């Protein structure tokens, strides 16, 4: 697997806080990876730096070999780095079906391509129905988005993100605020996105059961520093990681 996203010596300060402390990462194409770390460790900031929401102090970000450091968010989206949970993308007064239909319409030609090796869609309707089914939203397709449960709203947001044809999908705490059953459903959805769509996925997550069940690679951020990265077995036994989570039986 070759690297799709490379982060080199990335630094960011907020006032006196070093929120990204010389971060280096190489995210492989097709990889399912998680970023974990205590609150305030700089996880969301890292997503903000990658997606151009905030400028870095120094360091570089490369996507498919291209230097995208401090590129505008709109340009980064067009390159295929998509972040879900920008709920502004959901039209609350429209139905679930219409939300996906409208997003599919705008990007049909592009979006159909991610499925090109497995299926061809006759039209936007067929494409919409396929996404509804894959995301577990078919049964609520006629509800207004505003009537959805928290978990289904997140699934809708991911559905819309998918129509943008992501090459890499970033999810910031996809199960936050969910009941256990909803979490389980979201975990399966994330796994399906990876397995079926062959997406490169990076998710920030607090639920360690989810992280250790589905991530192939886990990266641990503590006070802006990447203190460990590796497969679940390696991370589980890593002394620095255990220390960072001392007193909490998370693994
Ligand atoms: N836009 C901002 N301006 C100033 N400080 C910020 C900003 N965003 C985050 N921070 C601070 O940076 C640190 C890391 O925050 P964040 O990346 O949100 O952590 P995490 O997602 O790991 O919980 C925190 O101390 C937070 O208060
Ligand atoms: Mg965060």
mmCIF file with all atom_site columns, C-alpha atoms in Angstrom, residues 4 8 11 22 28 37 60 65 74 82 85 90 97 99 101 123-124 139 160 164 171 179 191 194 204 212 230 249:
data_model
loop_
_atom_site.group_PDB
_atom_site.id
_atom_site.type_symbol
_atom_site.label_atom_id
_atom_site.label_alt_id
_atom_site.label_comp_id
_atom_site.label_asym_id
_atom_site.label_entity_id
_atom_site.label_seq_id
_atom_site.pdbx_PDB_ins_code
_atom_site.Cartn_x
_atom_site.Cartn_y
_atom_site.Cartn_z
_atom_site.occupancy
_atom_site.B_iso_or_equiv
_atom_site.pdbx_formal_charge
_atom_site.auth_seq_id
_atom_site.auth_comp_id
_atom_site.auth_asym_id
_atom_site.auth_atom_id
_atom_site.pdbx_PDB_model_num
ATOM 1  C CA . UNK A 1 4   ? -2.071  8.697  0.020   1.00 0.00 ? 4   UNK A CA 1
ATOM 2  C CA . UNK A 1 8   ? 5.761   16.099 7.552   1.00 0.00 ? 8   UNK A CA 1
ATOM 3  C CA . UNK A 1 11  ? 3.417   22.382 13.765  1.00 0.00 ? 11  UNK A CA 1
ATOM 4  C CA . UNK A 1 22  ? 6.143   18.193 14.902  1.00 0.00 ? 22  UNK A CA 1
ATOM 5  C CA . UNK A 1 28  ? -1.670  4.416  3.313   1.00 0.00 ? 28  UNK A CA 1
ATOM 6  C CA . UNK A 1 37  ? -5.960  10.638 22.545  1.00 0.00 ? 37  UNK A CA 1
ATOM 7  C CA . UNK A 1 60  ? 3.951   20.126 5.029   1.00 0.00 ? 60  UNK A CA 1
ATOM 8  C CA . UNK A 1 65  ? 2.317   13.320 -3.751  1.00 0.00 ? 65  UNK A CA 1
ATOM 9  C CA . UNK A 1 74  ? -12.870 24.132 -1.215  1.00 0.00 ? 74  UNK A CA 1
ATOM 10 C CA . UNK A 1 82  ? -13.753 14.818 2.509   1.00 0.00 ? 82  UNK A CA 1
ATOM 11 C CA . UNK A 1 85  ? -20.278 16.067 9.951   1.00 0.00 ? 85  UNK A CA 1
ATOM 12 C CA . UNK A 1 90  ? -27.913 18.596 5.230   1.00 0.00 ? 90  UNK A CA 1
ATOM 13 C CA . UNK A 1 97  ? -34.308 10.860 -0.185  1.00 0.00 ? 97  UNK A CA 1
ATOM 14 C CA . UNK A 1 99  ? -31.069 15.250 0.402   1.00 0.00 ? 99  UNK A CA 1
ATOM 15 C CA . UNK A 1 101 ? -30.848 12.868 -4.569  1.00 0.00 ? 101 UNK A CA 1
ATOM 16 C CA . UNK A 1 123 ? -29.837 7.438  -13.413 1.00 0.00 ? 123 UNK A CA 1
ATOM 17 C CA . UNK A 1 124 ? -29.632 9.553  -10.281 1.00 0.00 ? 124 UNK A CA 1
ATOM 18 C CA . UNK A 1 139 ? -36.583 2.796  5.684   1.00 0.00 ? 139 UNK A CA 1
ATOM 19 C CA . UNK A 1 160 ? -23.786 13.166 1.384   1.00 0.00 ? 160 UNK A CA 1
ATOM 20 C CA . UNK A 1 164 ? -18.525 13.919 -3.235  1.00 0.00 ? 164 UNK A CA 1
ATOM 21 C CA . UNK A 1 171 ? -14.724 11.267 10.539  1.00 0.00 ? 171 UNK A CA 1
ATOM 22 C CA . UNK A 1 179 ? -26.583 5.115  22.641  1.00 0.00 ? 179 UNK A CA 1
ATOM 23 C CA . UNK A 1 191 ? -16.499 -0.917 8.391   1.00 0.00 ? 191 UNK A CA 1
ATOM 24 C CA . UNK A 1 194 ? -14.050 0.669  4.119   1.00 0.00 ? 194 UNK A CA 1
ATOM 25 C CA . UNK A 1 204 ? -11.199 10.077 15.602  1.00 0.00 ? 204 UNK A CA 1
ATOM 26 C CA . UNK A 1 212 ? -9.729  -1.772 18.643  1.00 0.00 ? 212 UNK A CA 1
ATOM 27 C CA . UNK A 1 230 ? 0.810   0.775  14.985  1.00 0.00 ? 230 UNK A CA 1
ATOM 28 C CA . UNK A 1 249 ? -9.263  0.765  31.944  1.00 0.00 ? 249 UNK A CA 1
#
